[in-house]
Every structure is written in structure tokens, then in C-alpha cells.
Coordinates of C-alpha atoms in Angstrom, one line a residue:
X1267 CA -6.2 -11.4 24.7
X1268 CA -2.8 -11.3 23.1
X1269 CA -0.9 -8.2 23.7
X1270 CA 1.5 -7.9 20.7
X1271 CA 4.7 -5.9 20.3
X1272 CA 6.2 -4.3 17.4
X1273 CA 8.6 -2.0 15.7
X1274 CA 8.8 0.1 12.6
X1275 CA 11.5 -0.4 10.0
X1276 CA 12.4 3.0 8.4
X1277 CA 15.3 4.7 6.7
X1278 CA 16.7 8.2 5.9
X1279 CA 15.4 8.0 2.3
X1280 CA 13.8 5.8 -0.3
X1281 CA 16.1 3.2 -1.8
X1282 CA 17.9 2.4 1.5
X1283 CA 16.9 -1.2 1.2
X1284 CA 14.3 -1.4 3.9
X1285 CA 11.9 -3.4 1.9
X1286 CA 14.5 -6.2 1.4
X1287 CA 15.5 -6.0 5.0
X1288 CA 11.9 -6.0 6.2
X1289 CA 11.2 -9.3 4.2
X1290 CA 14.4 -10.8 5.6
X1291 CA 13.3 -10.0 9.1
X1292 CA 9.8 -11.2 8.6
X1293 CA 11.0 -14.6 7.3
X1294 CA 13.6 -14.8 10.0
X1295 CA 11.3 -14.1 12.8
X1296 CA 8.7 -16.5 11.4
X1297 CA 11.3 -19.2 11.2
X1298 CA 11.9 -18.8 14.9
X1299 CA 8.3 -19.8 15.5
X1300 CA 7.0 -16.4 16.4
X1301 CA 3.5 -15.4 15.2
X1302 CA 4.2 -12.5 12.8
X1303 CA 2.1 -9.9 11.3
X1304 CA 3.2 -7.0 9.3
X1305 CA 2.2 -3.5 8.1
X1306 CA 3.2 -0.9 5.3
X1307 CA 3.1 2.6 6.0
X1308 CA 1.4 4.8 3.2
X1309 CA -0.8 3.7 0.2
X1310 CA 1.6 1.0 -1.3
X1311 CA -0.1 -1.8 -2.8
X1312 CA 2.9 -3.9 -4.1
X1313 CA 5.0 -4.5 -0.9
X1314 CA 2.1 -5.8 1.2
X1315 CA 2.0 -8.9 -1.0
X1316 CA 5.6 -9.5 -0.5
X1317 CA 5.1 -9.1 3.2
X1318 CA 2.3 -11.6 3.3
X1319 CA 4.4 -14.2 1.5
X1320 CA 7.3 -13.6 4.1
X1321 CA 5.3 -13.8 7.2
X1322 CA 2.4 -16.1 6.2
X1323 CA -0.2 -13.6 7.3
X1324 CA -2.2 -10.8 5.6
X1325 CA -0.2 -7.3 5.7
X1326 CA -2.4 -4.1 6.3
X1327 CA -1.7 -0.5 5.2
X1328 CA -1.2 2.2 7.8
X1329 CA -1.4 5.4 6.2
X1330 CA -1.1 8.4 8.6
X1331 CA -2.3 10.7 6.0
X1332 CA -5.2 9.2 4.4
X1333 CA -6.5 7.3 7.7
X1334 CA -7.8 8.7 10.8
X1335 CA -6.0 7.9 14.1
X1336 CA -8.8 5.8 15.0
X1337 CA -8.7 3.7 11.8
X1338 CA -4.9 3.2 12.3
X1339 CA -5.6 1.8 15.8
X1340 CA -8.3 -0.4 14.5
X1341 CA -5.7 -2.0 12.1
X1342 CA -3.4 -2.4 14.9
X1343 CA -6.1 -4.0 17.0
X1344 CA -7.1 -6.6 14.3
X1345 CA -3.3 -7.4 13.5
X1346 CA -2.5 -8.0 17.3
X1347 CA -4.9 -10.9 17.4
X1348 CA -3.2 -14.2 17.8
X1349 CA 0.1 -12.4 17.0
X1350 CA 3.3 -12.1 18.8
X1351 CA 5.0 -9.1 16.9
X1352 CA 3.9 -6.6 14.4
X1353 CA 6.5 -5.4 12.0
X1354 CA 5.7 -2.2 10.1
X1355 CA 7.9 -1.1 7.0
X1356 CA 7.8 2.6 6.5
X1357 CA 7.8 4.5 3.2
X1358 CA 10.2 7.0 1.9
X1359 CA 12.4 8.7 4.5
X1360 CA 11.4 8.6 8.3
X1361 CA 10.2 12.1 8.4
X1362 CA 8.9 12.6 4.9
X1363 CA 5.3 12.9 4.5
X1364 CA 2.6 14.3 2.0
X1365 CA 3.0 17.7 0.5
X1366 CA 1.4 19.3 3.5
X1367 CA 4.1 17.8 5.8
X1368 CA 1.7 15.4 7.6
X1369 CA 1.5 11.6 7.5
X1370 CA 5.1 10.6 8.0
X1371 CA 6.4 7.4 9.3
X1372 CA 7.7 9.2 12.4
X1373 CA 4.0 10.4 12.9
X1374 CA 2.8 6.8 12.6
X1375 CA 5.5 5.5 15.0
X1376 CA 4.5 7.9 17.6
X1377 CA 0.8 7.2 17.3
X1378 CA 1.3 3.4 17.7
X1379 CA 3.8 4.1 20.4
X1380 CA 6.5 1.7 18.4
X1381 CA 10.3 2.3 18.4
X1382 CA 12.1 2.8 15.0
X1383 CA 14.7 0.6 13.8
X1384 CA 16.7 2.8 11.3
X1385 CA 18.2 1.2 8.1
X1386 CA 21.1 3.0 6.8
X1387 CA 22.5 2.6 3.3
X1388 CA 26.3 2.6 4.1
X1389 CA 27.5 2.0 0.5
X1390 CA 29.2 5.4 -0.1
X1391 CA 30.1 6.4 3.3
X1392 CA 32.2 5.5 6.4
X1393 CA 32.6 7.7 9.6
X1394 CA 30.0 10.1 8.3
X1395 CA 27.3 7.5 9.2
X1396 CA 27.5 8.8 12.8
X1397 CA 26.4 12.4 11.7
X1398 CA 23.7 11.1 9.7
X1399 CA 22.3 8.9 12.5
X1400 CA 23.0 11.6 15.2
X1401 CA 20.7 14.0 13.1
X1402 CA 17.9 11.4 12.8
X1403 CA 18.2 10.5 16.8
X1404 CA 17.8 14.1 17.6
X1405 CA 15.5 15.6 15.1
X1406 CA 12.0 14.5 16.5
X1407 CA 11.5 14.6 20.4
X1408 CA 8.8 12.0 20.5
X1409 CA 10.0 9.5 17.7
X1410 CA 12.4 7.0 19.5
X1411 CA 15.0 5.4 17.3
X1412 CA 16.2 2.5 19.2
X1413 CA 18.2 0.6 16.9
X1414 CA 20.2 0.7 13.7
X1415 CA 20.7 -2.0 10.7
X1416 CA 23.7 -1.1 8.5
X1417 CA 22.8 -2.0 4.7
X1418 CA 25.0 -2.5 1.8
X1419 CA 28.2 -2.7 3.9
X1420 CA 31.3 -3.6 1.7
X1421 CA 33.5 -5.7 4.0
X1422 CA 34.4 -6.8 7.5
X1423 CA 36.6 -3.7 7.6
X1424 CA 33.9 -1.4 6.5
X1425 CA 31.6 -2.7 9.1
X1426 CA 34.3 -2.2 11.8
X1427 CA 34.7 1.5 10.8
X1428 CA 31.0 2.0 10.7
X1429 CA 30.4 0.4 14.1
X1430 CA 33.3 2.3 15.7
X1431 CA 31.9 5.6 14.4
X1432 CA 28.6 4.9 15.8
X1433 CA 29.9 3.8 19.4
X1434 CA 29.4 7.4 21.0
X1435 CA 25.6 7.4 20.1
X1436 CA 22.8 6.2 22.2
X1437 CA 21.7 3.6 19.8
X1438 CA 22.1 -0.1 19.3
X1439 CA 23.7 -1.4 16.1
X1440 CA 21.5 -4.5 15.6
X1441 CA 23.6 -6.0 12.6
X1442 CA 24.9 -5.4 9.1
X1443 CA 23.8 -6.5 5.8
X1444 CA 26.6 -6.9 3.2
X1445 CA 26.0 -6.1 -0.4
X1446 CA 24.7 -9.3 -2.2
X1447 CA 23.0 -10.0 -5.7
X1448 CA 21.0 -12.6 -3.6
X1449 CA 19.0 -9.8 -2.1
X1450 CA 18.0 -7.7 -5.1
X1451 CA 14.2 -7.5 -6.0
X1452 CA 13.4 -6.5 -9.7
X1453 CA 11.4 -3.2 -10.1
X1454 CA 9.3 -1.8 -12.9
X1455 CA 7.7 1.9 -13.4
X1456 CA 5.2 1.4 -10.3
X1457 CA 7.5 -0.1 -7.8
X1458 CA 8.6 -3.7 -7.5
X1459 CA 7.5 -6.6 -9.8
X1460 CA 4.6 -8.1 -8.1
X1461 CA 5.2 -11.0 -5.7
X1462 CA 2.7 -13.4 -7.7
X1463 CA 5.1 -12.8 -10.8
X1464 CA 8.1 -14.3 -9.0
X1465 CA 8.4 -18.0 -9.3
X1466 CA 11.4 -18.0 -7.3
X1467 CA 9.8 -15.9 -4.3
X1468 CA 10.1 -18.6 -1.8
X1469 CA 13.6 -19.3 -2.5
X1470 CA 14.4 -15.6 -2.4
X1471 CA 12.6 -15.2 0.9
X1472 CA 14.2 -18.2 2.5
X1473 CA 17.8 -17.2 1.4
X1474 CA 16.9 -13.3 2.8
X1475 CA 15.7 -14.9 6.1
X1476 CA 18.9 -16.8 6.4
X1477 CA 20.9 -13.8 5.8
X1478 CA 18.8 -11.9 8.4
X1479 CA 19.4 -14.6 11.0
X1480 CA 23.2 -14.5 10.6
X1481 CA 23.3 -10.8 10.1
X1482 CA 21.0 -9.4 12.9
X1483 CA 21.0 -10.0 16.7
X1484 CA 17.4 -11.0 16.7
X1485 CA 16.9 -11.5 20.2
X1486 CA 18.1 -7.9 20.8
X1487 CA 15.7 -6.8 18.2
X1488 CA 12.8 -8.3 20.0
X1489 CA 14.0 -6.8 23.3
X1490 CA 13.5 -3.5 21.7
X1491 CA 10.0 -4.1 20.4
X1492 CA 7.4 -2.2 22.3
X1493 CA 3.6 -3.0 23.0
X1494 CA 1.3 -1.3 20.5
X1495 CA -0.5 1.6 21.9
X1496 CA -4.2 1.0 21.0
X1497 CA -6.8 3.0 22.7
X1498 CA -9.4 0.5 22.3
X1499 CA -7.9 -1.4 25.3
X1500 CA -8.9 1.3 27.6
X1501 CA -12.0 2.8 25.7
X1502 CA -13.4 -0.8 24.6
X1503 CA -14.5 0.8 21.4
X1504 CA -12.9 3.1 18.8
X1505 CA -14.4 6.3 17.9
X1506 CA -14.0 8.4 14.8
X1507 CA -13.7 5.6 12.3
X1508 CA -15.4 6.5 9.1
X1509 CA -16.1 3.0 7.8
X1510 CA -16.3 2.5 4.1
X1511 CA -19.8 1.1 3.4
X1512 CA -19.7 -2.0 1.2
X1513 CA -20.4 -1.5 -2.6
X1514 CA -22.9 -4.3 -2.3
X1515 CA -23.9 -7.4 0.0
X1516 CA -22.2 -9.6 -2.5
X1517 CA -19.1 -8.1 -4.1
X1518 CA -17.3 -10.0 -7.0
X1519 CA -13.6 -8.6 -7.0
X1520 CA -11.3 -8.8 -10.0
X1521 CA -8.0 -10.4 -9.0
X1522 CA -5.0 -11.4 -10.9
X1523 CA -1.6 -10.0 -11.9
X1524 CA -3.4 -7.2 -14.0
X1525 CA -5.9 -6.3 -11.2
X1526 CA -3.9 -6.8 -7.8
X1527 CA -4.1 -3.5 -6.0
X1528 CA -6.9 -3.7 -3.6
X1529 CA -6.5 -3.0 0.1
X1530 CA -6.7 -5.9 2.7
X1531 CA -8.1 -3.6 5.4
X1532 CA -11.0 -2.6 3.3
X1533 CA -11.8 -6.2 2.3
X1534 CA -11.5 -7.4 5.8
X1535 CA -14.0 -4.6 7.1
X1536 CA -16.4 -5.5 4.7
X1537 CA -16.3 -9.0 5.7
X1538 CA -16.7 -8.2 9.3
X1539 CA -19.9 -6.2 8.1
X1540 CA -21.4 -9.7 6.9
X1541 CA -20.5 -9.0 3.2
X1542 CA -19.8 -12.0 0.9
X1543 CA -16.8 -11.5 -1.3
X1544 CA -15.8 -13.6 -4.4
X1545 CA -13.0 -13.2 -6.8
X1546 CA -12.5 -13.8 -10.6
X1547 CA -9.7 -13.3 -13.0
X1548 CA -10.2 -11.3 -16.1
X1549 CA -6.9 -12.6 -17.5
X1550 CA -8.1 -16.3 -17.2
X1551 CA -11.1 -14.9 -19.0
X1552 CA -13.6 -15.3 -16.1
X1553 CA -16.6 -13.3 -15.4
X1554 CA -18.0 -12.1 -12.1
X1555 CA -20.5 -14.3 -10.1
X1556 CA -24.0 -14.1 -11.4
X1557 CA -25.1 -13.9 -7.8
X1558 CA -23.1 -10.7 -7.1
X1559 CA -24.9 -7.4 -6.9
X1560 CA -21.7 -5.3 -7.2
X1561 CA -18.3 -5.6 -9.0
X1562 CA -15.0 -4.1 -8.1
X1563 CA -12.4 -3.7 -10.8
X1564 CA -9.2 -2.8 -8.7
X1565 CA -6.2 -1.3 -10.0
X1566 CA -3.1 -3.1 -11.4
X1567 CA -1.2 -3.5 -14.6
X1568 CA -3.9 -3.9 -17.3
X1569 CA -1.6 -2.0 -19.7
X1570 CA 0.9 -4.9 -19.7
X1571 CA -2.0 -7.3 -20.6
X1572 CA -4.2 -5.1 -22.8
X1573 CA -4.2 -7.5 -25.8
X1574 CA -5.2 -10.5 -23.5
X1575 CA -8.0 -8.4 -21.9
X1576 CA -9.4 -7.2 -25.2
X1577 CA -9.9 -10.9 -26.3
X1578 CA -11.2 -12.0 -22.9
X1579 CA -14.8 -12.5 -24.3
X1580 CA -16.3 -14.2 -21.3
X1581 CA -15.0 -11.4 -19.0
X1582 CA -16.4 -8.6 -21.2
X1583 CA -19.8 -10.3 -21.5
X1584 CA -20.0 -10.9 -17.9
X1585 CA -19.2 -7.1 -17.2
X1586 CA -21.5 -5.9 -19.8
X1587 CA -24.4 -8.2 -18.6
X1588 CA -24.0 -6.9 -14.9
X1589 CA -24.1 -3.3 -16.3
X1590 CA -27.3 -4.1 -18.3
X1591 CA -28.8 -5.6 -15.0
X1592 CA -28.0 -2.2 -13.3
X1593 CA -25.5 -3.7 -10.9
X1594 CA -23.1 -1.3 -9.4
X1595 CA -19.7 -1.6 -11.1
X1596 CA -16.7 0.4 -9.7
X1597 CA -13.2 0.6 -11.1
X1598 CA -10.2 2.1 -9.7
X1599 CA -7.2 3.3 -11.8
X1600 CA -6.4 0.1 -13.9
X1601 CA -10.0 -0.9 -13.5
X1602 CA -11.2 2.4 -14.6
X1603 CA -9.0 2.2 -17.7
X1604 CA -10.7 -1.1 -18.6
X1605 CA -14.1 0.2 -18.1
X1606 CA -13.2 2.7 -21.0
X1607 CA -13.5 2.4 -24.6
X1608 CA -9.7 1.6 -25.5
X1609 CA -6.5 1.3 -24.0
X1610 CA -3.2 2.3 -25.8
X1611 CA -0.1 0.4 -24.7
X1612 CA 3.5 1.8 -24.6
X1613 CA 4.1 0.6 -28.3
X1614 CA 1.2 2.8 -29.4
X1615 CA -1.1 -0.2 -30.3
X1616 CA -4.7 0.5 -29.2
X1617 CA -6.9 -2.3 -27.6
X1618 CA -10.7 -2.4 -27.4
X1619 CA -11.9 -2.5 -23.8
X1620 CA -15.3 -2.8 -22.1
X1621 CA -16.7 0.5 -23.7
X1622 CA -18.7 1.3 -20.5
X1623 CA -17.3 4.6 -19.7
X1624 CA -16.6 7.4 -22.4
X1625 CA -12.7 7.5 -22.0
X1626 CA -9.6 6.2 -23.7
X1627 CA -6.2 5.8 -21.8
X1628 CA -2.9 5.7 -23.4
X1629 CA 0.8 4.8 -22.2
X1630 CA 2.5 5.7 -25.5
X1631 CA 3.5 9.0 -24.0
X1632 CA 4.0 8.5 -20.3
X1633 CA 3.1 11.3 -17.9
X1634 CA 3.2 10.9 -14.2
X1635 CA 0.4 11.5 -12.1
X1636 CA 1.3 11.3 -8.4
X1637 CA 0.0 12.3 -5.0
X1638 CA -2.5 12.1 -2.1
X1639 CA -6.1 13.1 -2.9
X1640 CA -8.9 14.3 -0.8
X1641 CA -12.2 13.2 -2.4
X1642 CA -15.9 13.6 -1.9
X1643 CA -18.5 12.0 -4.0
X1644 CA -20.6 14.3 -6.5
X1645 CA -24.3 14.6 -6.3
X1646 CA -24.3 12.6 -9.5
X1647 CA -22.6 9.7 -7.6
X1648 CA -25.2 10.0 -4.9
X1649 CA -28.0 9.8 -7.4
X1650 CA -26.2 6.7 -9.0
X1651 CA -26.3 4.8 -5.9
X1652 CA -22.6 5.2 -5.0
X1653 CA -22.4 4.2 -1.2
X1654 CA -19.3 6.3 -0.2
X1655 CA -20.8 9.7 0.7
X1656 CA -18.2 10.6 3.5
X1657 CA -14.9 12.3 2.4
X1658 CA -12.3 9.9 1.4
X1659 CA -8.6 9.8 1.7
X1660 CA -7.1 8.4 -1.5
X1661 CA -3.9 8.3 -3.6
X1662 CA -3.3 8.6 -7.3
X1663 CA -0.4 7.0 -9.0
X1664 CA -0.2 6.3 -12.8
X1665 CA 1.5 7.2 -16.0
X1666 CA -1.3 7.2 -18.4
X1667 CA -2.9 10.1 -20.3
X1668 CA -6.7 10.3 -20.6
X1669 CA -9.0 11.4 -23.4
X1670 CA -12.4 11.9 -22.8
X1671 CA -14.7 10.9 -25.7
X1672 CA -18.0 12.4 -24.7
X1673 CA -19.6 14.1 -21.5
X1674 CA -20.3 12.1 -18.4
X1675 CA -20.8 13.2 -14.9
X1676 CA -17.6 13.3 -12.6
X1677 CA -17.5 10.8 -9.8
X1678 CA -15.5 12.8 -7.3
X1679 CA -14.7 16.3 -6.3
X1680 CA -11.0 16.5 -5.4
X1681 CA -8.2 18.4 -3.6
X1682 CA -4.5 17.5 -3.4
X1683 CA -2.6 17.3 0.0
X1684 CA -2.1 20.8 0.2
X1685 CA -5.8 21.3 0.0
X1686 CA -5.7 23.0 -3.6
X1687 CA -8.9 22.2 -5.6
X1688 CA -8.3 20.0 -8.3
X1689 CA -10.3 19.1 -11.5
X1690 CA -13.0 16.6 -10.8
X1691 CA -12.0 12.9 -10.9
X1692 CA -13.6 10.0 -12.6
X1693 CA -16.8 9.3 -14.6
X1694 CA -20.3 7.9 -14.2
X1695 CA -22.5 6.3 -16.8
X1696 CA -25.7 4.8 -15.2
X1697 CA -24.5 2.5 -12.4
X1698 CA -20.8 2.2 -13.8
X1699 CA -18.2 4.5 -12.4
X1700 CA -14.6 4.8 -11.6
X1701 CA -11.6 7.0 -11.4
X1702 CA -7.8 7.0 -11.3
X1703 CA -7.8 7.3 -7.4
X1704 CA -7.1 4.4 -5.0
X1705 CA -9.4 4.9 -2.1
X1706 CA -7.6 4.2 1.2
X1707 CA -10.0 5.0 3.8
X1708 CA -13.2 7.1 4.8
X1709 CA -12.8 10.3 6.7
X1710 CA -15.0 12.7 8.6
X1711 CA -16.6 15.8 7.3
X1712 CA -14.4 17.7 9.9
X1713 CA -11.5 16.5 8.1
X1714 CA -12.5 17.6 4.8
X1715 CA -13.7 21.1 5.9
X1716 CA -10.5 21.7 8.0
X1717 CA -8.7 22.8 5.2
X1718 CA -11.3 23.4 2.4

């Protein structure tokens, strides 16, 4: 069996450029002939698509808050197969976690036994970089920062000053990325513009890989990589994993730029359980397979395509026919909005949606809803045949406001990351159900009750 090595790319804060540098390194390492896999810390559903494009392999999420330690290890086990190196990109700052303080990138790195490569944004500092790096080196006794990459360096002189300041510290400076328009990625309100929307993505990745090959000591980086710490090697089987049962034995999944936010680790796990998956594009006016016994409308950006979706008659007819046939239909965030009666875009124009749940959503007045969620399906969900009866680790991130048009049973009881009770999430209408939450992983009853 392949024993893969890996490392974590982290930073002192968001906005330091770690995604761009991760993509550059993935492409540069792939171009050396290494077999590369990648991971993304946290519940992010946009960066993984960029990772996959850069490495040529699926990217899995590693969420140290929403996932059990066993689930994290299972993901690592799956990724090390036929792989030489696993590169995991962190989220936010290295020691930033959920509101309760848990789930940081540092916590993830310690669990996986991986060294951290710290990306430091040097745009507005010189010798002070040493104080910043020294603080990160000494803050956590079990999180090992073995290398530093200097980002947004202004000039060769600036680089010399930074390197000289870091010389007394016990850390390797692996390289420096200079400020460049070539390495900028466009963003929108939920993060980066999606990978599938960039026609020049290959050109960008090739350019980024060339910059990384020129700017980073890749052999030194690989020497820092460590073998992943995976309990399964000793125990043969992982325990404590709360698998999410599949929604059905044949699941039709909406997939295009309006419905792009589904987690690869969940889909792969369902396939390992023998489930058939098929994909359809609502934006291309496609309906789900008639052979499917369950339909998954994932999250995405339906608000950017609301008019087109409102006119997708074949798509709408296919979903309504499935509902009439009493098939399970589940929508997350964007999919939940589309299951509702109407969606109002940011200009204030209302568009008719599927009308299968008694809700309307609007982006005319944006309001941020953000945070981890602990979920537990309601008794009404159980009665409706919803298969996820174990507690769930989930995440909510949207800017829409919700109007409830009539009473319907809620889908989930909910808490936030600080274990405060929240209003119930989602709605159920027969076998049609959904909520704003993106479900990341199944958890145990002990996890739910530990803070309830």
C-alpha cells in the first residue's frame, strides 16, 4: 500500500494568499510527475474545485469541527491511495476555529501528524515579519511550523530584508512570491468565482505553477513533508465514523454552476456503499433520471440564474413529477431556495421557482447568515423517511432573507457552535424537504449530548 506524505498550507489570517499559493504548488508538484492529492480545511465548497483542476484529482474536505477524528482519518486513508503527496490548504488563520474555539487548522495538522508551511503576507512589513513568525512558531507546543513562504514581496531588496530578519528563527524560508497581477483570482460574495466559470483557468494554473517552480525550493518542501498519521494502519478498521446513509439507492444530483456545492467525500462514500449517482443540469433545462429514487438539489448560486431557472420547464416538470411519485427530494441552501415558491434577485425582481416548499427567499436586502451548525432531524423528518437520523455537523453561509408562506414541519433542530439553541431549520412537505444548512458529516449521539 502507498504510504503518502503531506503537509498543510496555512497562514496567520485570511487574505494572506494561501489559496493562490496552494494552487501554484499543486500544479508545480504535479508537473514534476508526482501523484498529487489535495484537501481543504473547513466546510469550503469553492476552493476544492480549483484544487481538483490544479492537481487532476478530487479534493476532499477536512473539517476538524464538523467531522469526527475517525472521519478525518478515513478521508486521509482514501486520499493516500495511489498518491505520493497530500497537500491540505487551511482556512482563516492557523489557530482560528469555530466560535467555541475548536476545529482550527492547527488542530487538524496535529491530528494528521502533518507539518505546517506558513504563508506570510509581507506586503506592508519588513523586519516585523520575524516577530509574527516567532509568535506562530511558539504558540502551540504540538503544531509544528517547519517552513515559511513569503508572499506579496515587493522587490529583491524587500526579500533580502525579510530573509535576514528570519535567520535567527528555527524555520526554513522555502521561497518568496512577488506581487503579480498574474496570480490574482476574482471573488464574489461567497468567495472565489467558481472554477468552472473561468475559461482561462488552465492558463492561470500553468502560469501559477511556473511561478511556484521558480519561487519555491520544491525539493526542500518535499523533504519537510511527513507521513500522514492514520490510525487505520494499526487498527485495520476505523471506528467512530457516523456514515451518512444515502438519500436513496439511485440518487440524481443537480450539478452545474448554479448547483455546484456538494461535498466529494459524501458522494464518494455513497458510491462505496453501492449507490448509483447520476447528474443533471437544471440550467441546461435537464430533469433528473426517471430511474432515480431520490433527488439532491445541492447549494450554489441560483440567485445569479433565477430567471433562467424559472423558465426551465423540463427541469421543473421533472422535479414535480418526482414529488408526485413520492420520491425523496432534498435541497441544501440554493437547492432549498429553488424548492420554494419564489426567489427575488438583488435587483428586486421575483422569479417563480418549483413551489414545493412554502417559502420565498430574497436577495434584495442582503443579510449574512454564517456559522457552524449542530443539527438533529426532527420527528417529522423521521416520519417523512429522511435517512439522516444521527446528529449532523453542518455549516450555514448565505445572504438571503426568508419568508414563510404557510406552516410546514421543520427539518432540523439546531444549535450553533457555542451550543446555543437556534430556531429550527428547514421545512418538510410530504417527501420534499430542505434547509439552508450544508451538511458536512454525520456525528455521534455523544457529540450532540456533550454540550446540549
